[in-house]
Coordinates of C-alpha atoms in Angstrom, one line a residue:
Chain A
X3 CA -12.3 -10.6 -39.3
X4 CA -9.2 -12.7 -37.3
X5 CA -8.4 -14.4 -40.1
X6 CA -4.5 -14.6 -40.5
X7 CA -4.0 -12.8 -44.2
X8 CA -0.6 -13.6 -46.1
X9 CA -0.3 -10.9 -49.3
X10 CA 2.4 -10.5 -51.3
X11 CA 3.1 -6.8 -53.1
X12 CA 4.3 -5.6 -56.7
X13 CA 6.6 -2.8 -56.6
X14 CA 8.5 -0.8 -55.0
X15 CA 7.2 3.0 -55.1
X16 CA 5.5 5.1 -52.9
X17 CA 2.2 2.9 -52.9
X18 CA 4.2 -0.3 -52.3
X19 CA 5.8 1.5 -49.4
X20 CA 2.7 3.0 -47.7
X21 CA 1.2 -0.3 -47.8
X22 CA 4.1 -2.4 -46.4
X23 CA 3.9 0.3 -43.1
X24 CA 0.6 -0.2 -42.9
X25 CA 0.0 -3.8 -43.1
X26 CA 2.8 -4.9 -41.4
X27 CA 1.6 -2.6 -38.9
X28 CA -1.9 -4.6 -39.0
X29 CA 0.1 -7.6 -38.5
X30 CA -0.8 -8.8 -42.2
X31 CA 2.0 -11.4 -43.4
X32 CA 4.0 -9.4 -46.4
X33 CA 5.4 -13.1 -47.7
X34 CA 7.2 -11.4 -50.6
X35 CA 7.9 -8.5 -52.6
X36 CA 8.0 -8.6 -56.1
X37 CA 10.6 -5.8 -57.4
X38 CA 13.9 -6.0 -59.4
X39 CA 14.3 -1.9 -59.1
X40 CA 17.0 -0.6 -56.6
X41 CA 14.5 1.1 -54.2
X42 CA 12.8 -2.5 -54.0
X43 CA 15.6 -4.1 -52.5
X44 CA 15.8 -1.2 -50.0
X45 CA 12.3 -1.7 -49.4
X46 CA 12.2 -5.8 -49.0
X47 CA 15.7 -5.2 -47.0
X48 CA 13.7 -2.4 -44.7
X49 CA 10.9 -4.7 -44.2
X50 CA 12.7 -7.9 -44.0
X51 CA 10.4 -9.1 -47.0
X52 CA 11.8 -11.8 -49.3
X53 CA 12.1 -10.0 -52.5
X54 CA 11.6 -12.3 -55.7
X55 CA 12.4 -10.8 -59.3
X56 CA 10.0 -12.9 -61.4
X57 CA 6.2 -12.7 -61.1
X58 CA 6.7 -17.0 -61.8
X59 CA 8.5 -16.9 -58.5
X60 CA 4.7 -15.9 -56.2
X61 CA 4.4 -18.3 -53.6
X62 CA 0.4 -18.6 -52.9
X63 CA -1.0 -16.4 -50.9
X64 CA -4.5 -14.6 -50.4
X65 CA -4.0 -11.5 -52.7
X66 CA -1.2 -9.9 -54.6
X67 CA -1.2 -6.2 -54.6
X68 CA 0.1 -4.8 -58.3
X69 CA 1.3 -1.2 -57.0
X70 CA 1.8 0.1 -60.1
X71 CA 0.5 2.7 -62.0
X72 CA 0.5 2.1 -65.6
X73 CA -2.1 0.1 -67.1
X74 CA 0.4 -1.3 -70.6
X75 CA 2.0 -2.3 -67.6
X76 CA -0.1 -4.0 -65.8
X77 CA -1.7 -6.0 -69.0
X78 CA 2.1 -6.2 -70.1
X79 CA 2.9 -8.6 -67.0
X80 CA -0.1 -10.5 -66.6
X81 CA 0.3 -13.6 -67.8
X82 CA 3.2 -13.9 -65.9
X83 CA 1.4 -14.3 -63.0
X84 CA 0.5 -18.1 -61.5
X85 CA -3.8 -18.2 -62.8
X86 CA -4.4 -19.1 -59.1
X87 CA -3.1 -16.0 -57.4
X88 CA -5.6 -13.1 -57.1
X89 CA -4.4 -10.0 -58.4
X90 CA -5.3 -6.4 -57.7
X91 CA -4.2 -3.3 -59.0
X92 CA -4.3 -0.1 -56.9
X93 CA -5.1 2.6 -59.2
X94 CA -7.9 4.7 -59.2
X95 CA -7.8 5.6 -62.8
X96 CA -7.2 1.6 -64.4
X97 CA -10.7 0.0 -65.0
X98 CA -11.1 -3.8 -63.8
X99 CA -11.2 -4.8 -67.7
X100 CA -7.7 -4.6 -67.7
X101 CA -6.7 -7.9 -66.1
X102 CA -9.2 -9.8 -69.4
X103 CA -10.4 -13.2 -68.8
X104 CA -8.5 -13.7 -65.7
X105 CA -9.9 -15.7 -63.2
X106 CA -9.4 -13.7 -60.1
X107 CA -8.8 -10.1 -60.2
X108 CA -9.6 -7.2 -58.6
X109 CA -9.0 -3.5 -57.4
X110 CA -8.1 -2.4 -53.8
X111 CA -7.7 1.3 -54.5
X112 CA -6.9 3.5 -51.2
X113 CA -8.0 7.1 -52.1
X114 CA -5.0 9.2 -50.5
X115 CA -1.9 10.6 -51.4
X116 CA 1.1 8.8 -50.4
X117 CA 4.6 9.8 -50.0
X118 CA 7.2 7.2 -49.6
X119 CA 8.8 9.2 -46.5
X120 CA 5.4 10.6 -45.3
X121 CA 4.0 8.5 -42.3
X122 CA 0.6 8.3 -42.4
X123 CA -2.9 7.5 -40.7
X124 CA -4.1 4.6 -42.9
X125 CA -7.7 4.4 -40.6
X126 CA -9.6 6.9 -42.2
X127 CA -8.8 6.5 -45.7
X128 CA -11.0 5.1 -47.6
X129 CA -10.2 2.0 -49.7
X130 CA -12.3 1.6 -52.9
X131 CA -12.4 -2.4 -53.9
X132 CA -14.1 -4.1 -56.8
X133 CA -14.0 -7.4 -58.1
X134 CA -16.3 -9.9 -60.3
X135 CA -16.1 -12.7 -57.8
X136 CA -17.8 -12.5 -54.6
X137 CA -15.5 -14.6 -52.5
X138 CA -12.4 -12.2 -53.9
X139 CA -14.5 -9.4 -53.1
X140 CA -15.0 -10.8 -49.5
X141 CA -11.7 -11.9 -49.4
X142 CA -10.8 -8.2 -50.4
X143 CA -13.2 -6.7 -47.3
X144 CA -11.4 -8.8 -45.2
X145 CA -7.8 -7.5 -46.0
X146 CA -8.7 -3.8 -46.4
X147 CA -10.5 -3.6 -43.1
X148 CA -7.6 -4.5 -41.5
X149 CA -6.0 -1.6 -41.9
X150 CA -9.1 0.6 -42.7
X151 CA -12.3 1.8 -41.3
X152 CA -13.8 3.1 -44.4
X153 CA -13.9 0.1 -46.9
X154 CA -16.4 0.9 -50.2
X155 CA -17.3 -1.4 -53.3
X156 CA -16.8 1.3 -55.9
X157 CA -17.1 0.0 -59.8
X158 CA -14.8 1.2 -62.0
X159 CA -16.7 3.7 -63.9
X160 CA -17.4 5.4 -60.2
X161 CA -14.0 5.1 -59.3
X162 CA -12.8 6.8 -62.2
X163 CA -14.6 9.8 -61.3
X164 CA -13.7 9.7 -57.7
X165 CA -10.2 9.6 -58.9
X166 CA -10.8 12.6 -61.2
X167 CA -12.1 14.9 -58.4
X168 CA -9.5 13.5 -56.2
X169 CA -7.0 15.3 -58.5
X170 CA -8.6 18.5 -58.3
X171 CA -8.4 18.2 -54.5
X172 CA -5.2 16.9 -54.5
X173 CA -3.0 17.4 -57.5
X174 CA -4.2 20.5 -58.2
X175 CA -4.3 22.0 -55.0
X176 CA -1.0 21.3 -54.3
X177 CA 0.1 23.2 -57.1
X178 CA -1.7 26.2 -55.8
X179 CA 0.2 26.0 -52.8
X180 CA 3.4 25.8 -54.9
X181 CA 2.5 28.4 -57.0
X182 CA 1.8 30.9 -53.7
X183 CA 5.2 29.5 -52.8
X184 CA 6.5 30.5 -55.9
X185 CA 5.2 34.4 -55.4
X186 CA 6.1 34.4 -51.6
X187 CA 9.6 33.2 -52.6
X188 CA 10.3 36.0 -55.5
X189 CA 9.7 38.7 -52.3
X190 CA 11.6 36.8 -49.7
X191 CA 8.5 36.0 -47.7
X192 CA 8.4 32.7 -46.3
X193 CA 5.9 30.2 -47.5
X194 CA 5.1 28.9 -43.0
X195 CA 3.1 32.1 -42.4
X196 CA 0.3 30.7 -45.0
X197 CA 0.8 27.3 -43.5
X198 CA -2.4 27.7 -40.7
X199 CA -4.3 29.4 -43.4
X200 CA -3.7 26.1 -45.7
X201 CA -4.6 23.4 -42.9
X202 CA -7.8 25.7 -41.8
X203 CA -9.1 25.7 -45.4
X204 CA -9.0 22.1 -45.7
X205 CA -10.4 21.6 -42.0
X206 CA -13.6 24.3 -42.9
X207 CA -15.0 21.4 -45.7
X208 CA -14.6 18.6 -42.9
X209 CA -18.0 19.5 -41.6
X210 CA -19.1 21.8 -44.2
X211 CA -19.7 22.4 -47.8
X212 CA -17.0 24.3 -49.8
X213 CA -20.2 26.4 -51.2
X214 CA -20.6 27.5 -47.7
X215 CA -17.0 27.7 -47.2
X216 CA -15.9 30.2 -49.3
X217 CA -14.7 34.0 -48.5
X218 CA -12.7 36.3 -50.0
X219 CA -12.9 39.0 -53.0
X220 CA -13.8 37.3 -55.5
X221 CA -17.3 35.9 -53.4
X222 CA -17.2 39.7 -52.9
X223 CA -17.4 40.7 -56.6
X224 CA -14.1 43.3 -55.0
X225 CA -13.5 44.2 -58.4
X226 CA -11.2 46.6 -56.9
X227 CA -9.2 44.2 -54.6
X228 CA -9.6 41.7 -57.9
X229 CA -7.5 44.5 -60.3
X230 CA -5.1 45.1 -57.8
X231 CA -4.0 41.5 -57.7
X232 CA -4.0 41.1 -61.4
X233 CA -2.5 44.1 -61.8
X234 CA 0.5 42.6 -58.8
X235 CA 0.7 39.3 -60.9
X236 CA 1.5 40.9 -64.3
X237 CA 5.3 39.5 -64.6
X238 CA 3.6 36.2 -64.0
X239 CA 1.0 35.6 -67.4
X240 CA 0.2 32.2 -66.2
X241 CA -0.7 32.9 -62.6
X242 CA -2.8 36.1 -64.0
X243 CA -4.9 33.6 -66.0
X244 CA -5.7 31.5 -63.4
X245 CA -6.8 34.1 -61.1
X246 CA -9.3 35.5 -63.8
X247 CA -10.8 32.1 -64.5
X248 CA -11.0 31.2 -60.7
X249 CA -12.3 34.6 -59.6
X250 CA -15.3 34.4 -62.5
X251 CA -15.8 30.8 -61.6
X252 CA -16.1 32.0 -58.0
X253 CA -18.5 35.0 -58.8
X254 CA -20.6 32.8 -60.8
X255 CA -21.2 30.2 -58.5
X256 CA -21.7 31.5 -55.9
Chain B
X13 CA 2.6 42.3 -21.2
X14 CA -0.2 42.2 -18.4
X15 CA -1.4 45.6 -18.8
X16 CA -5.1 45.1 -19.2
X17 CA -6.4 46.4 -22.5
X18 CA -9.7 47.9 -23.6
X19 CA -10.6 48.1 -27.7
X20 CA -13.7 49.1 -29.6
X21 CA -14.6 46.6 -32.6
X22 CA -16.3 48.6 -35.8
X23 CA -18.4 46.1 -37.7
X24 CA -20.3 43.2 -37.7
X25 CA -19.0 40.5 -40.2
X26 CA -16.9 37.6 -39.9
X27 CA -13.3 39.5 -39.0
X28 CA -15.4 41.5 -36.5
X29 CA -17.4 37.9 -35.0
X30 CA -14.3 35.8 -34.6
X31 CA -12.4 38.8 -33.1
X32 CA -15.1 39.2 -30.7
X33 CA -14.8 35.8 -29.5
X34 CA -11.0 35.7 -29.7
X35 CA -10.1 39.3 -27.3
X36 CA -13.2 38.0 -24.7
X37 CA -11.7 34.3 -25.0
X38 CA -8.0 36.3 -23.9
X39 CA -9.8 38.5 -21.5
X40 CA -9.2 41.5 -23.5
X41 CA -12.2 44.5 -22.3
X42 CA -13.9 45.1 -25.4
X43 CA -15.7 48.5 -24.6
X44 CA -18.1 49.5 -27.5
X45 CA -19.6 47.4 -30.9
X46 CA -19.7 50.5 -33.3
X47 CA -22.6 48.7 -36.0
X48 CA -25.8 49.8 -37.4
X49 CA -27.1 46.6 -38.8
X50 CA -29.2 43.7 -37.7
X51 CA -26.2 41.2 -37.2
X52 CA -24.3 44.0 -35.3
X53 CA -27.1 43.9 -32.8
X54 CA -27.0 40.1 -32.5
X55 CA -23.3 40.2 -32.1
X56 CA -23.4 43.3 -29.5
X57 CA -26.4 41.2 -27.8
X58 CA -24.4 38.1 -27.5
X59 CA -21.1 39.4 -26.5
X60 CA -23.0 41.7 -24.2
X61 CA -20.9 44.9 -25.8
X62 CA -22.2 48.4 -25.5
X63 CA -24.0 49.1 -29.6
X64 CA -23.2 52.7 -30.6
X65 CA -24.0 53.5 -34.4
X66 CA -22.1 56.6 -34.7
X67 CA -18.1 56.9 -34.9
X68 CA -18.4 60.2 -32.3
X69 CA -19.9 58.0 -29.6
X70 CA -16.9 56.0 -29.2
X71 CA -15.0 55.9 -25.9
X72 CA -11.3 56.5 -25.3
X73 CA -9.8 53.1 -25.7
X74 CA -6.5 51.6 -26.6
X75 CA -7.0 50.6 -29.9
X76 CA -10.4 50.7 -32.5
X77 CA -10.2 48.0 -35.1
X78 CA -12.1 48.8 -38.4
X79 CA -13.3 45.2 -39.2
X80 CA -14.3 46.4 -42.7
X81 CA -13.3 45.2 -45.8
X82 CA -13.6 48.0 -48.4
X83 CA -11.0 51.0 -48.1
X84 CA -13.7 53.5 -49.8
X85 CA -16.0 52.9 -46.9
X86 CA -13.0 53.3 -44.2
X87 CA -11.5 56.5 -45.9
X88 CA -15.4 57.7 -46.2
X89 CA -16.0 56.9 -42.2
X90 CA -12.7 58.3 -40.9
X91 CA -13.5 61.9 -40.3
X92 CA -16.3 61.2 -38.0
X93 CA -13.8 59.0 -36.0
X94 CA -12.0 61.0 -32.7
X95 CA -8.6 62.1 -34.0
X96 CA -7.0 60.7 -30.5
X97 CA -8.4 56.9 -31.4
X98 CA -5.7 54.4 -32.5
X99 CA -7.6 52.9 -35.6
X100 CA -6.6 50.1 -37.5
X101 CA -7.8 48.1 -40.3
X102 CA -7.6 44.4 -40.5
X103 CA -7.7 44.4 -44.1
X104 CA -4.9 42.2 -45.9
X105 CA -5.3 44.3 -49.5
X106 CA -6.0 47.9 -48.3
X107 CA -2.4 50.5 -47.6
X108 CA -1.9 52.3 -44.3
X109 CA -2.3 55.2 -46.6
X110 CA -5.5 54.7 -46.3
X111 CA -5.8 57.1 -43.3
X112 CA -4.1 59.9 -44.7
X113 CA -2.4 62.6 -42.5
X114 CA -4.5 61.0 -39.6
X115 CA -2.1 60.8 -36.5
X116 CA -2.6 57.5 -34.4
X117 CA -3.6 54.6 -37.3
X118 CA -2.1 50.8 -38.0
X119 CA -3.4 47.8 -39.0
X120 CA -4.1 44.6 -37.4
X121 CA -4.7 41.5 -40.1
X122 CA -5.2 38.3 -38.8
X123 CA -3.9 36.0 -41.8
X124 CA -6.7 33.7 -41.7
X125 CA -10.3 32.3 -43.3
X126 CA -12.5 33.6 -40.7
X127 CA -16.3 32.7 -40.9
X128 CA -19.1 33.8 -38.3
X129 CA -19.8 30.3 -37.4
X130 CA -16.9 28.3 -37.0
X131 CA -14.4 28.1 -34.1
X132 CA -11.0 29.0 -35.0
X133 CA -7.9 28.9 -32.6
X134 CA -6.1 32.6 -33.0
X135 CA -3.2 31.2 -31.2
X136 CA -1.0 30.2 -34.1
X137 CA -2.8 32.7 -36.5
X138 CA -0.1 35.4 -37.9
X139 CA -1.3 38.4 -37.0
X140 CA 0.2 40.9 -39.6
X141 CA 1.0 44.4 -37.9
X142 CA 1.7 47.5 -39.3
X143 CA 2.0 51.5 -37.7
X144 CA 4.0 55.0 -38.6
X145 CA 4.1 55.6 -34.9
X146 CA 6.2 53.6 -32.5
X147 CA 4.6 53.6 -29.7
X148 CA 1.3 52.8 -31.8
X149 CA 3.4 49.8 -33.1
X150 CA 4.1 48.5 -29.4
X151 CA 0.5 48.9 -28.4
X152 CA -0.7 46.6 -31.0
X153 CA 2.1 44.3 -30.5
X154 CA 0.7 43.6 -26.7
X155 CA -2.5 43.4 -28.4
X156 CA -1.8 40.6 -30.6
X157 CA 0.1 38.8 -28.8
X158 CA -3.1 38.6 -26.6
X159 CA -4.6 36.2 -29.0
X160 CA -1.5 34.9 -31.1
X161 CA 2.1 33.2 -30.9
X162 CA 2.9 34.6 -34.2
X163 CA 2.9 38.6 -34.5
X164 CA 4.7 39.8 -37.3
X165 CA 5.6 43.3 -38.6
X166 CA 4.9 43.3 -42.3
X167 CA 4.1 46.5 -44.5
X168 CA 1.2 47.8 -46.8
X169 CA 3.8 46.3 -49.8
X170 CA 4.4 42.7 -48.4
X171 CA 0.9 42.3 -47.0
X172 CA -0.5 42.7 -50.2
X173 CA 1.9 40.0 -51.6
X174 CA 0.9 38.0 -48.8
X175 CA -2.8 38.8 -49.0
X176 CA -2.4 37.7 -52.8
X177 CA -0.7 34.1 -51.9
X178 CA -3.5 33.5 -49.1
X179 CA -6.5 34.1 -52.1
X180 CA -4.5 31.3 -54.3
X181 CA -4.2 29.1 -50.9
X182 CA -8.0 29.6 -49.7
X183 CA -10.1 31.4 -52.0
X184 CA -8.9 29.5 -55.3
X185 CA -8.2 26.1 -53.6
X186 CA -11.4 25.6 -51.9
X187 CA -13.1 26.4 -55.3
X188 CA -11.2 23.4 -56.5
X189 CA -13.1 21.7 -53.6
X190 CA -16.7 23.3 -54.9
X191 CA -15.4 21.6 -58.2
X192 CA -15.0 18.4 -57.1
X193 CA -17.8 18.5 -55.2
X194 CA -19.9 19.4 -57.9
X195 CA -18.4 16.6 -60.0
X196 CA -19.1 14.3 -57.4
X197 CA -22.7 15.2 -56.8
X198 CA -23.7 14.9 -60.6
X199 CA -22.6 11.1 -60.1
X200 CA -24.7 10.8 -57.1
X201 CA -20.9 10.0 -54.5
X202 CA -21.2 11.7 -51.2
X203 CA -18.1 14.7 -51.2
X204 CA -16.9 13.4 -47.7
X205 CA -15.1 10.6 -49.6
X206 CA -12.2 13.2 -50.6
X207 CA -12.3 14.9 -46.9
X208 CA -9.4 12.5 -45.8
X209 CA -7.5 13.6 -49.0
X210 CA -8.3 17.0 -48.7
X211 CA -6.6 17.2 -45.4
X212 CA -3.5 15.2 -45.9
X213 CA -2.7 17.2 -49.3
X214 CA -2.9 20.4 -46.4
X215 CA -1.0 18.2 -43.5
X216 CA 1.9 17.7 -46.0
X217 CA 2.7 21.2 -47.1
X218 CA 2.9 21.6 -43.0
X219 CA 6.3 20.5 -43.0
X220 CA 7.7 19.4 -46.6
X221 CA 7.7 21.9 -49.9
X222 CA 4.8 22.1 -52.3
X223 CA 7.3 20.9 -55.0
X224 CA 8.1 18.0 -52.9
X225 CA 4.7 16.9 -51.7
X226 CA 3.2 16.5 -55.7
X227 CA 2.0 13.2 -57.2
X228 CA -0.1 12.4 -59.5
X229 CA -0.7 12.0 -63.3
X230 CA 0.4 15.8 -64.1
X231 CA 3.6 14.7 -62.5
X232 CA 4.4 11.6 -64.1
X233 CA 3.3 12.9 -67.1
X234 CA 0.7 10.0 -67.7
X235 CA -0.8 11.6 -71.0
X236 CA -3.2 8.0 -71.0
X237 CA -4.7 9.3 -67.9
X238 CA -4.2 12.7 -68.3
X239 CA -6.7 12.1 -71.5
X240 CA -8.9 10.5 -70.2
X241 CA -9.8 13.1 -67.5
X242 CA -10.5 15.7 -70.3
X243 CA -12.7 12.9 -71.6
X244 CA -14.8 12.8 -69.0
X245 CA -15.2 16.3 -68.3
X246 CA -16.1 17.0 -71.7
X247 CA -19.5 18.6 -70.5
X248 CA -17.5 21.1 -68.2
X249 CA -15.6 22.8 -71.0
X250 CA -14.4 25.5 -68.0
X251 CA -13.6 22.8 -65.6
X252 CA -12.2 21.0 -68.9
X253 CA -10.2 24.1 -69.1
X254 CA -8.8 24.3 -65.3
X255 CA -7.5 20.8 -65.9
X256 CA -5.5 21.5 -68.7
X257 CA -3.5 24.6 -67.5
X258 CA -3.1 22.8 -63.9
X259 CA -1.8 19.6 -65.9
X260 CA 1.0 21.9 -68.3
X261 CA 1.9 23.9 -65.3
X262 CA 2.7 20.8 -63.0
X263 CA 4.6 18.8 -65.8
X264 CA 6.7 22.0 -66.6
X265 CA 6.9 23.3 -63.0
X266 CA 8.3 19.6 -61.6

């Protein structure tokens, strides 16, 4: 696993950036950064990365890592690309059909939400990877363990549903943390004092099942508690439906 | 804020558990368990606390806390309670009113998921006060700050607002966990594969915005992915459901 690895990356948003940290970090050789956008010359200028404009412009290198999210995209480029270079995308929603006939292709997909000014902890994070060759796909083991301990082969049909419960957990959680910010906000109650309530909710399902995990009124069946909140949310339609449908959902599973 | 304390806990649930282990942890005398059932006598036997099963056997102490959740049950109880007893709820949804003309009553709600069996650190839990009488007020404020950094004096009105936020930010988020779980299990993945996800979409709320901490396809507005999702939870019509309000309500929200 010593192996000196030389990658190059496409793009220039916040998957670009996490990855430049953390490889650079695992002493992986970033030889160039593939980007025409404004934020990729701050990015290739942060990281002292030679920054080329035109795909035909990849020097050789192990693997080239497409951070980018749309798959017309993706397709759209392709053939720019030298045939010798192996390309991955890093999406957990694009299948592997996307890159055709090509010769080498495959996906490194690391399953995390990434901010472009939010350090963080590469280690644990798993990295999904697939690819129809096995030397690319060892090739692909190699680079992701460098800056990972939890490397997967994950097809693309699995990965697809990873990605979809990953936006429950993510996506959509965060909005229910916006949308409690939203109510706190209209009483001028600040959104830190549900702060250790948010990171022990997420730290209960470390060890144990949500099933187990949950409290509250509507495990209860506290219809009374229940119509009070309703009753506290009815300037707010939206938020109203979505306690109904969770609070039956909880009550029914449970 | 030395002066050695002595309470009497009513109740035998997960409030009445963790603050158990919380006031012995901070050295805290706690005098009598007042509980009648099974998992009272387990808790009484463990903390090695003096069981009484009647509200008229309770000793003077400084404060009682009512670890009960329903406010029918504590205005039914209260007459058989001492009228010189300082009782408080710890109930984030139930008024102060709830005692009536009673002379010496407050409440004490630790803003927290609290379950029997897992460890929790009280210390930077905000501990929600409330009380008519000012002296009453002070007593609990030594109390809490016992077992917290963060006491806060909040009334019946705000802590229901609060207590409303916290059921979006636990309850209703870590049913988007039990989703996600579920969806995972039907495809035969192991749920720990989100936990690193799960706890970064927490860590980052910890010191950015909700509104700033989103990503995702809701956000960009990727109606390729977005329809694809639906796709595949086309045999969950109600999670089918969740995902399209969550979807709208990020895209018009951001």
């Amino acid at each position: 696993m010593s192996k000196q690895m030389r990658i190059s990356i496409a793009g220039s948003g916040n998957m670009a950036t996490r990855l430049c940290y953390a490889f650079q970090d695992a002493g992986v050789d970033i030889v160039q950064l593939l980007s025409s956008s404004d934020s990729g010359k701050r990015l290739s200028g942060f990281f002292e990365i030679e920054r080329v404009e035109n795909p035909a412009e990849l020097k050789p290198v192990d693997v080239v890592l497409l951070c980018i999210k749309d798959d017309a995209l993706i397709s759209e480029y392709l053939s720019q690309f030298p045939e010798s270079l192996l390309l991955c995308h890093t999406s957990g929603s694009v299948s592997l059909d996307v890159f055709g006939k090509r010769k080498h292709s495959g996906v490194f997909y690391p399953l995390q939400t990434l901010s472009k000014n939010r350090e963080v902890e590469f280690n644990n994070i798993p990295v999904c990877l697939e690819a129809e060759d096995k030397n690319d796909l060892e090739l692909l083991q190699i680079l992701a363990s460098k800056i990972s301990n939890d490397v997967r082969i994950i097809n693309s049909k699995l990965r697809k549903d990873i990605h979809l419960a990953a936006v429950f957990v993510s996506n959509f959680v965060n909005h229910l943390y916006n949308v409690s910010e939203d109510l706190l906000t209209e009483k001028n109650i600040d959104f830190d004092i549900l702060r250790p309530l948010i990171m022990e909710t997420a730290a209960k399902v470390q060890t144990i099942s949500p099933t187990d995990a949950q409290t509250g009124p509507a495990l209860r069946r506290d219809h009374k508690i229940i119509d009070k909140h309703l009753e506290l949310l009815s300037n707010h339609p939206e938020y109203q439906h979505i306690y109904n449908i969770f609070s039956k959902s909880i009550a029914e599973n449970n």
